[in-house]
Amino acid sequence: MLKRLMLLITAIICFLPNTVYSITSVRVLILPFEIHSIKELSYLETEIPSVIKKNLERDGAIVLDLDDSLWKEMAEGIDGIKNTGIKCGADYVVYGSLTWIGQKFSLDAKMVESFGKGLPNVFFIEGEGIENLPGAVNGLAHDLGMKLFKWENVARVLVTGNKRIEADAIKKIIKTKPGDIYLAKKLSEDLKIVYSMGYFEDIRVETEDSPEGKVVIFKVEEKPVIRVIRIKGNSVYKDEEIKESLDIKTGSILNIFKIRGNIKMIEELYKDKNYHNVKISYNVHPLAQNQVAQNQADLEFVIEEGEKVKIKRIIFEGNSAYTNKKLKGMMKSSEKGFFSWLTSSGEMNMDDLNQDVARLSSFYHNNGYIQTRVGEPDIEYKGNWIDITIKIDEGPQFKVGKVDITGDMVLPKEELIKKLKIAGEKFYNREVVRNDVLVLTDLYSDEGYAYADIFPGIDKNFEDLVVNISYVIEKGKQVYFEKIIIGGNTKTRDKVIRRELKVYEQELYSGRRLKRGVRNLYRLDFFDDIKVDTLKGSSDDKMILKIDVTEKPTGAFSFGGGYSSVEDFFIMTSISQRNLFGRGQILQLKGQWGGRTNKYTLSFTEPWMFDIPLSAGFDLYNWEKDYDTYDKDSKGGGFRLGYPVYDFTRAYLSYSYEAGDIRNITDDASDSVKDMEGINVMSSISAMLRYDSRDKVFNPSEGQDHSFTVKYAGIGGDIGFTKYLAEAGWYTPLFWNTVGFLHARGGYVSESSGKKLPDYEKFYLGGMNSLRGFDWHDISPVQINKDNTVSQVGGDKFVQFNIEFLIPLIKEAGLVGVIFYDTGNVYGADENINLGALRKSAGYGFRWYSPMGPMRLENGYILDPEEGESKGGRWEFTMGAAF
């Protein structure tokens, strides 16, 4: 066991780091030790010298190997030992013995100069127990080294001159410790380590002698504290933006290494905007020393921004099926063009470039090139220009071969194949295949197979360049909703959420109805976020549906004002609650005061009366309206009902009663307006059928909104007419998150016998919500009065069409740009609708879906101006819902 222990000691010492070094190398010969023991310990004759050798070599000595012939021929006594050392070329010879009695041992050693005349140096160590022998041998080697190299011990380590940095923090990284051997080389390394902390301007190491050994003193001079950080030469970024990217702050110690690191941070900030030639330096301005500012300095970063680096060329290598122009058109990244200052062409964005590679790969794979490989872009910077090289390995183009479905069928195979779009494609299209999988997955999920596994097997025929596609279906078990758990709602009642879900506990799973339910929840606009999770139920055929919602405030008090092209200056205030008592009820009190309108409205809506999807509500209002040729003061109210009759479709029925006072009629008013002077009572009933599949009420990106309304007035009162209104709108998502919107409206009104048809119930066009560029109510027929004057009156029929292209500018803030084209006209009782004589306008604008409601600023140009109409653009502003 002792032998194994000595071998372990030898191995450990072989791997110890060289932490101590001698000043000058000496040559040492170590003779085998004599062993005096009744135990068999003869192997220690060479093991002890071996351990001593490892220690001395680590300390820098040259330990010579002893030739066996010299050992055998060595004469006895001190002279024989010296003579052997001379023959080996050793400066010193070490020899000794180990005496073991019971559990105690005595380790004796001597060291003699080969060429000297002095007596040997004697070393003596005693111990007890075999476990202490390795330490005794190492201690003996340490004592030999101390004498051999004439070393001194380090008595103390001191730090002076520090004010802010704790001495213990400095001592912690200094490797020289009290009790260590004093070595100049080791102190030199410690000096470098302390300097690398970056906190000191100057560091000196001094030593003093003491009876206990050397006293090592580190004298430090601290760097100043940063008082102010200044940025100079920047125009691309504001000072605050640059400072936010730094990890060096005012009040911290001026650290050269941190400054260099922060220069790299600023460079990366500029490179993100393609300023790759940016150069950054720094200046340190020490402050005058006084009692207030002690050892402080100002740090200044000096930036030479250079020119923005732009894409000069996009180079494709390996493409033959498609031209460079075609491929560049697929990419968001583009070469610098003539209008780059306006369009930002030539700007390089790594995220966009990586997406471009994915787009190119998808483009090829969706056109039959299923073997295509698009390489990573090779970006080369050349001064103020960038060259981007994209290598493409196209491979052959594959056509669609046989399309088949195998596995579990829920419908006849022929019916399932009819639902697959890939069967009608000429060339293989990965996107179509992926969508077909989704179609089949939805179809199976609607049959309750929530975990249906559908995999498109692709068989490539390289001879005929044909791809045979086989959809393999494993439907699994039908799954039921075991439980529906609602979480996160602290205000909204569970039933308000459950009634919108369209899926129920203990019913078969339906993916389509679940998606529809989640969409309904988003349309409520009660929640910031809705998370849907499906968990395994108590058995394989049961599922737990977990709905976690994050509620948003639904009560609002708003007060604001602005300018409208119709109302001039106006102010408005409202208080509303869209989720009253958590029941989903809507209560709103609103007031508006403007140049033409003063209106007060109180309304209430219960969306689920009697816990069925029957909406009911009432409205009360007081409305003062200033028309061009008269004023109308009306008070009224009504109630309304609504009920779903089909998917996304509701039917509405409402009754209203209004007493309107027509007064302040101008001389140029039409005869029909003058006949209405005084109080007029209108009692009417309206019926509407509306289809609304928009994904959002405000700023929708897809869906349709169509309605047809019939209003009949004449249930008592002075006013009688029948009015028909039809409206249709389509929202279609386009490229780059843009949206296309098509809109059409039309209407017809006829007067009831013996009753009055008021002018304000007739039709006008012009203004923000109809034909932009025209003045409000500018488009209408004219009437010849009894006194042969001509007045503008409302028409009894109209058509209106609008086309819009909506461009998200700042998506997170709800800021949208719009380009539009409007056309339409209004016709009198004696005119027929003529689609060839419609008025036209076009223009552009901005919309902000703000917390206070939608705001619109739009500029319309009349494309077919008539005499007296402006040919220039007309800006209009409004707050309120868009048409």
PDB file of N, CA, C and O in Angstrom, residues 76-123:
ATOM      1  N   GLU A  76      33.598   5.061  -0.287  1.00  0.00           N
ATOM      2  CA  GLU A  76      32.841   5.385   0.904  1.00  0.00           C
ATOM      3  C   GLU A  76      33.277   6.733   1.449  1.00  0.00           C
ATOM      4  O   GLU A  76      34.358   7.248   1.140  1.00  0.00           O
ATOM      5  N   GLY A  77      32.391   7.304   2.251  1.00  0.00           N
ATOM      6  CA  GLY A  77      32.703   8.555   2.925  1.00  0.00           C
ATOM      7  C   GLY A  77      32.330   9.765   2.105  1.00  0.00           C
ATOM      8  O   GLY A  77      31.922   9.680   0.941  1.00  0.00           O
ATOM      9  N   ILE A  78      32.529  10.951   2.751  1.00  0.00           N
ATOM     10  CA  ILE A  78      32.122  12.206   2.127  1.00  0.00           C
ATOM     11  C   ILE A  78      32.925  12.510   0.886  1.00  0.00           C
ATOM     12  O   ILE A  78      32.418  13.043  -0.097  1.00  0.00           O
ATOM     13  N   ASP A  79      34.190  12.135   0.893  1.00  0.00           N
ATOM     14  CA  ASP A  79      35.021  12.393  -0.294  1.00  0.00           C
ATOM     15  C   ASP A  79      34.560  11.572  -1.485  1.00  0.00           C
ATOM     16  O   ASP A  79      34.582  12.035  -2.631  1.00  0.00           O
ATOM     17  N   GLY A  80      34.142  10.313  -1.225  1.00  0.00           N
ATOM     18  CA  GLY A  80      33.637   9.480  -2.316  1.00  0.00           C
ATOM     19  C   GLY A  80      32.374  10.062  -2.919  1.00  0.00           C
ATOM     20  O   GLY A  80      32.179  10.014  -4.136  1.00  0.00           O
ATOM     21  N   ILE A  81      31.520  10.621  -2.059  1.00  0.00           N
ATOM     22  CA  ILE A  81      30.277  11.219  -2.555  1.00  0.00           C
ATOM     23  C   ILE A  81      30.596  12.451  -3.393  1.00  0.00           C
ATOM     24  O   ILE A  81      30.029  12.647  -4.486  1.00  0.00           O
ATOM     25  N   LYS A  82      31.522  13.301  -2.905  1.00  0.00           N
ATOM     26  CA  LYS A  82      31.895  14.494  -3.676  1.00  0.00           C
ATOM     27  C   LYS A  82      32.510  14.110  -5.005  1.00  0.00           C
ATOM     28  O   LYS A  82      32.236  14.745  -6.042  1.00  0.00           O
ATOM     29  N   ASN A  83      33.346  13.108  -4.998  1.00  0.00           N
ATOM     30  CA  ASN A  83      34.023  12.678  -6.222  1.00  0.00           C
ATOM     31  C   ASN A  83      33.006  12.178  -7.252  1.00  0.00           C
ATOM     32  O   ASN A  83      33.135  12.462  -8.443  1.00  0.00           O
ATOM     33  N   THR A  84      31.994  11.452  -6.771  1.00  0.00           N
ATOM     34  CA  THR A  84      30.927  11.003  -7.693  1.00  0.00           C
ATOM     35  C   THR A  84      30.185  12.208  -8.282  1.00  0.00           C
ATOM     36  O   THR A  84      29.840  12.228  -9.467  1.00  0.00           O
ATOM     37  N   GLY A  85      29.932  13.222  -7.471  1.00  0.00           N
ATOM     38  CA  GLY A  85      29.267  14.430  -7.976  1.00  0.00           C
ATOM     39  C   GLY A  85      30.100  15.129  -9.019  1.00  0.00           C
ATOM     40  O   GLY A  85      29.575  15.635 -10.025  1.00  0.00           O
ATOM     41  N   ILE A  86      31.449  15.165  -8.807  1.00  0.00           N
ATOM     42  CA  ILE A  86      32.323  15.811  -9.789  1.00  0.00           C
ATOM     43  C   ILE A  86      32.288  15.056 -11.098  1.00  0.00           C
ATOM     44  O   ILE A  86      32.197  15.651 -12.187  1.00  0.00           O
ATOM     45  N   LYS A  87      32.334  13.712 -11.037  1.00  0.00           N
ATOM     46  CA  LYS A  87      32.315  12.902 -12.260  1.00  0.00           C
ATOM     47  C   LYS A  87      31.015  13.100 -13.049  1.00  0.00           C
ATOM     48  O   LYS A  87      31.009  13.047 -14.280  1.00  0.00           O
ATOM     49  N   CYS A  88      29.907  13.317 -12.338  1.00  0.00           N
ATOM     50  CA  CYS A  88      28.602  13.524 -13.017  1.00  0.00           C
ATOM     51  C   CYS A  88      28.407  14.971 -13.459  1.00  0.00           C
ATOM     52  O   CYS A  88      27.446  15.277 -14.175  1.00  0.00           O
ATOM     53  N   GLY A  89      29.263  15.905 -13.025  1.00  0.00           N
ATOM     54  CA  GLY A  89      29.099  17.313 -13.379  1.00  0.00           C
ATOM     55  C   GLY A  89      28.057  18.011 -12.528  1.00  0.00           C
ATOM     56  O   GLY A  89      27.441  18.982 -12.984  1.00  0.00           O
ATOM     57  N   ALA A  90      27.830  17.536 -11.303  1.00  0.00           N
ATOM     58  CA  ALA A  90      26.821  18.103 -10.419  1.00  0.00           C
ATOM     59  C   ALA A  90      27.423  19.184  -9.543  1.00  0.00           C
ATOM     60  O   ALA A  90      28.584  19.078  -9.102  1.00  0.00           O
ATOM     61  N   ASP A  91      26.614  20.234  -9.277  1.00  0.00           N
ATOM     62  CA  ASP A  91      27.050  21.265  -8.338  1.00  0.00           C
ATOM     63  C   ASP A  91      26.843  20.801  -6.896  1.00  0.00           C
ATOM     64  O   ASP A  91      27.610  21.174  -5.994  1.00  0.00           O
ATOM     65  N   TYR A  92      25.753  20.019  -6.688  1.00  0.00           N
ATOM     66  CA  TYR A  92      25.441  19.544  -5.349  1.00  0.00           C
ATOM     67  C   TYR A  92      25.059  18.068  -5.437  1.00  0.00           C
ATOM     68  O   TYR A  92      24.546  17.599  -6.470  1.00  0.00           O
ATOM     69  N   VAL A  93      25.293  17.362  -4.325  1.00  0.00           N
ATOM     70  CA  VAL A  93      24.880  15.968  -4.214  1.00  0.00           C
ATOM     71  C   VAL A  93      23.985  15.846  -2.977  1.00  0.00           C
ATOM     72  O   VAL A  93      24.317  16.367  -1.905  1.00  0.00           O
ATOM     73  N   VAL A  94      22.820  15.173  -3.160  1.00  0.00           N
ATOM     74  CA  VAL A  94      21.883  14.945  -2.074  1.00  0.00           C
ATOM     75  C   VAL A  94      21.856  13.443  -1.776  1.00  0.00           C
ATOM     76  O   VAL A  94      21.734  12.629  -2.697  1.00  0.00           O
ATOM     77  N   TYR A  95      21.935  13.092  -0.513  1.00  0.00           N
ATOM     78  CA  TYR A  95      21.890  11.692  -0.111  1.00  0.00           C
ATOM     79  C   TYR A  95      21.268  11.619   1.280  1.00  0.00           C
ATOM     80  O   TYR A  95      21.183  12.639   1.992  1.00  0.00           O
ATOM     81  N   GLY A  96      20.839  10.425   1.676  1.00  0.00           N
ATOM     82  CA  GLY A  96      20.201  10.335   2.973  1.00  0.00           C
ATOM     83  C   GLY A  96      19.678   8.951   3.261  1.00  0.00           C
ATOM     84  O   GLY A  96      20.000   7.983   2.566  1.00  0.00           O
ATOM     85  N   SER A  97      18.763   8.881   4.299  1.00  0.00           N
ATOM     86  CA  SER A  97      18.256   7.587   4.729  1.00  0.00           C
ATOM     87  C   SER A  97      16.864   7.754   5.333  1.00  0.00           C
ATOM     88  O   SER A  97      16.480   8.848   5.766  1.00  0.00           O
ATOM     89  N   LEU A  98      16.117   6.627   5.345  1.00  0.00           N
ATOM     90  CA  LEU A  98      14.813   6.543   5.992  1.00  0.00           C
ATOM     91  C   LEU A  98      14.891   5.451   7.049  1.00  0.00           C
ATOM     92  O   LEU A  98      15.238   4.309   6.741  1.00  0.00           O
ATOM     93  N   THR A  99      14.572   5.804   8.301  1.00  0.00           N
ATOM     94  CA  THR A  99      14.574   4.824   9.395  1.00  0.00           C
ATOM     95  C   THR A  99      13.149   4.671   9.880  1.00  0.00           C
ATOM     96  O   THR A  99      12.469   5.670  10.194  1.00  0.00           O
ATOM     97  N   TRP A 100      12.658   3.398   9.894  1.00  0.00           N
ATOM     98  CA  TRP A 100      11.256   3.123  10.270  1.00  0.00           C
ATOM     99  C   TRP A 100      11.267   2.176  11.466  1.00  0.00           C
ATOM    100  O   TRP A 100      11.766   1.064  11.405  1.00  0.00           O
ATOM    101  N   ILE A 101      10.698   2.667  12.609  1.00  0.00           N
ATOM    102  CA  ILE A 101      10.604   1.855  13.828  1.00  0.00           C
ATOM    103  C   ILE A 101       9.149   1.895  14.280  1.00  0.00           C
ATOM    104  O   ILE A 101       8.639   2.949  14.676  1.00  0.00           O
ATOM    105  N   GLY A 102       8.486   0.764  14.209  1.00  0.00           N
ATOM    106  CA  GLY A 102       7.061   0.699  14.571  1.00  0.00           C
ATOM    107  C   GLY A 102       6.245   1.547  13.602  1.00  0.00           C
ATOM    108  O   GLY A 102       6.265   1.325  12.385  1.00  0.00           O
ATOM    109  N   GLN A 103       5.517   2.551  14.156  1.00  0.00           N
ATOM    110  CA  GLN A 103       4.737   3.456  13.312  1.00  0.00           C
ATOM    111  C   GLN A 103       5.454   4.780  13.092  1.00  0.00           C
ATOM    112  O   GLN A 103       4.938   5.646  12.405  1.00  0.00           O
ATOM    113  N   LYS A 104       6.659   4.925  13.693  1.00  0.00           N
ATOM    114  CA  LYS A 104       7.377   6.188  13.560  1.00  0.00           C
ATOM    115  C   LYS A 104       8.464   6.054  12.512  1.00  0.00           C
ATOM    116  O   LYS A 104       9.014   4.971  12.288  1.00  0.00           O
ATOM    117  N   PHE A 105       8.737   7.203  11.865  1.00  0.00           N
ATOM    118  CA  PHE A 105       9.807   7.219  10.861  1.00  0.00           C
ATOM    119  C   PHE A 105      10.647   8.476  11.048  1.00  0.00           C
ATOM    120  O   PHE A 105      10.212   9.481  11.621  1.00  0.00           O
ATOM    121  N   SER A 106      11.884   8.375  10.578  1.00  0.00           N
ATOM    122  CA  SER A 106      12.829   9.497  10.615  1.00  0.00           C
ATOM    123  C   SER A 106      13.445   9.619   9.234  1.00  0.00           C
ATOM    124  O   SER A 106      14.002   8.658   8.689  1.00  0.00           O
ATOM    125  N   LEU A 107      13.295  10.809   8.628  1.00  0.00           N
ATOM    126  CA  LEU A 107      13.811  11.064   7.287  1.00  0.00           C
ATOM    127  C   LEU A 107      15.018  11.991   7.437  1.00  0.00           C
ATOM    128  O   LEU A 107      14.880  13.154   7.857  1.00  0.00           O
ATOM    129  N   ASP A 108      16.219  11.492   7.128  1.00  0.00           N
ATOM    130  CA  ASP A 108      17.450  12.261   7.269  1.00  0.00           C
ATOM    131  C   ASP A 108      18.063  12.464   5.896  1.00  0.00           C
ATOM    132  O   ASP A 108      18.109  11.533   5.074  1.00  0.00           O
ATOM    133  N   ALA A 109      18.531  13.687   5.599  1.00  0.00           N
ATOM    134  CA  ALA A 109      19.141  13.976   4.302  1.00  0.00           C
ATOM    135  C   ALA A 109      20.300  14.948   4.497  1.00  0.00           C
ATOM    136  O   ALA A 109      20.316  15.745   5.441  1.00  0.00           O
ATOM    137  N   LYS A 110      21.239  14.882   3.595  1.00  0.00           N
ATOM    138  CA  LYS A 110      22.374  15.803   3.584  1.00  0.00           C
ATOM    139  C   LYS A 110      22.581  16.306   2.168  1.00  0.00           C
ATOM    140  O   LYS A 110      22.304  15.606   1.185  1.00  0.00           O
ATOM    141  N   MET A 111      23.074  17.541   2.051  1.00  0.00           N
ATOM    142  CA  MET A 111      23.387  18.123   0.736  1.00  0.00           C
ATOM    143  C   MET A 111      24.779  18.739   0.839  1.00  0.00           C
ATOM    144  O   MET A 111      25.060  19.559   1.732  1.00  0.00           O
ATOM    145  N   VAL A 112      25.676  18.298  -0.091  1.00  0.00           N
ATOM    146  CA  VAL A 112      27.065  18.741  -0.057  1.00  0.00           C
ATOM    147  C   VAL A 112      27.459  19.289  -1.417  1.00  0.00           C
ATOM    148  O   VAL A 112      26.963  18.819  -2.453  1.00  0.00           O
ATOM    149  N   GLU A 113      28.295  20.357  -1.407  1.00  0.00           N
ATOM    150  CA  GLU A 113      28.820  20.891  -2.668  1.00  0.00           C
ATOM    151  C   GLU A 113      29.867  19.963  -3.210  1.00  0.00           C
ATOM    152  O   GLU A 113      30.787  19.547  -2.484  1.00  0.00           O
ATOM    153  N   SER A 114      29.813  19.655  -4.502  1.00  0.00           N
ATOM    154  CA  SER A 114      30.782  18.742  -5.101  1.00  0.00           C
ATOM    155  C   SER A 114      32.186  19.337  -5.065  1.00  0.00           C
ATOM    156  O   SER A 114      33.178  18.631  -4.867  1.00  0.00           O
ATOM    157  N   PHE A 115      32.278  20.661  -5.319  1.00  0.00           N
ATOM    158  CA  PHE A 115      33.595  21.285  -5.412  1.00  0.00           C
ATOM    159  C   PHE A 115      33.967  22.056  -4.134  1.00  0.00           C
ATOM    160  O   PHE A 115      35.026  22.658  -4.041  1.00  0.00           O
ATOM    161  N   GLY A 116      33.130  22.079  -3.182  1.00  0.00           N
ATOM    162  CA  GLY A 116      33.383  22.842  -1.962  1.00  0.00           C
ATOM    163  C   GLY A 116      34.128  22.049  -0.920  1.00  0.00           C
ATOM    164  O   GLY A 116      34.241  20.821  -0.981  1.00  0.00           O
ATOM    165  N   LYS A 117      34.633  22.766   0.087  1.00  0.00           N
ATOM    166  CA  LYS A 117      35.355  22.124   1.173  1.00  0.00           C
ATOM    167  C   LYS A 117      34.556  22.123   2.473  1.00  0.00           C
ATOM    168  O   LYS A 117      34.985  21.614   3.492  1.00  0.00           O
ATOM    169  N   GLY A 118      33.382  22.755   2.435  1.00  0.00           N
ATOM    170  CA  GLY A 118      32.585  22.851   3.649  1.00  0.00           C
ATOM    171  C   GLY A 118      31.905  21.544   3.990  1.00  0.00           C
ATOM    172  O   GLY A 118      31.865  20.599   3.197  1.00  0.00           O
ATOM    173  N   LEU A 119      31.334  21.548   5.206  1.00  0.00           N
ATOM    174  CA  LEU A 119      30.600  20.371   5.660  1.00  0.00           C
ATOM    175  C   LEU A 119      29.222  20.317   5.003  1.00  0.00           C
ATOM    176  O   LEU A 119      28.677  21.345   4.572  1.00  0.00           O
ATOM    177  N   PRO A 120      28.633  19.112   4.923  1.00  0.00           N
ATOM    178  CA  PRO A 120      27.297  18.986   4.321  1.00  0.00           C
ATOM    179  C   PRO A 120      26.239  19.715   5.150  1.00  0.00           C
ATOM    180  O   PRO A 120      26.360  19.837   6.365  1.00  0.00           O
ATOM    181  N   ASN A 121      25.170  20.191   4.471  1.00  0.00           N
ATOM    182  CA  ASN A 121      23.969  20.730   5.127  1.00  0.00           C
ATOM    183  C   ASN A 121      23.083  19.556   5.523  1.00  0.00           C
ATOM    184  O   ASN A 121      22.824  18.652   4.710  1.00  0.00           O
ATOM    185  N   VAL A 122      22.602  19.597   6.757  1.00  0.00           N
ATOM    186  CA  VAL A 122      21.839  18.472   7.291  1.00  0.00           C
ATOM    187  C   VAL A 122      20.362  18.853   7.405  1.00  0.00           C
ATOM    188  O   VAL A 122      20.021  19.957   7.859  1.00  0.00           O
ATOM    189  N   PHE A 123      19.477  17.907   7.009  1.00  0.00           N
ATOM    190  CA  PHE A 123      18.027  18.111   7.052  1.00  0.00           C
ATOM    191  C   PHE A 123      17.412  16.909   7.759  1.00  0.00           C
ATOM    192  O   PHE A 123      17.803  15.753   7.535  1.00  0.00           O
TER     193      PHE A 123
END
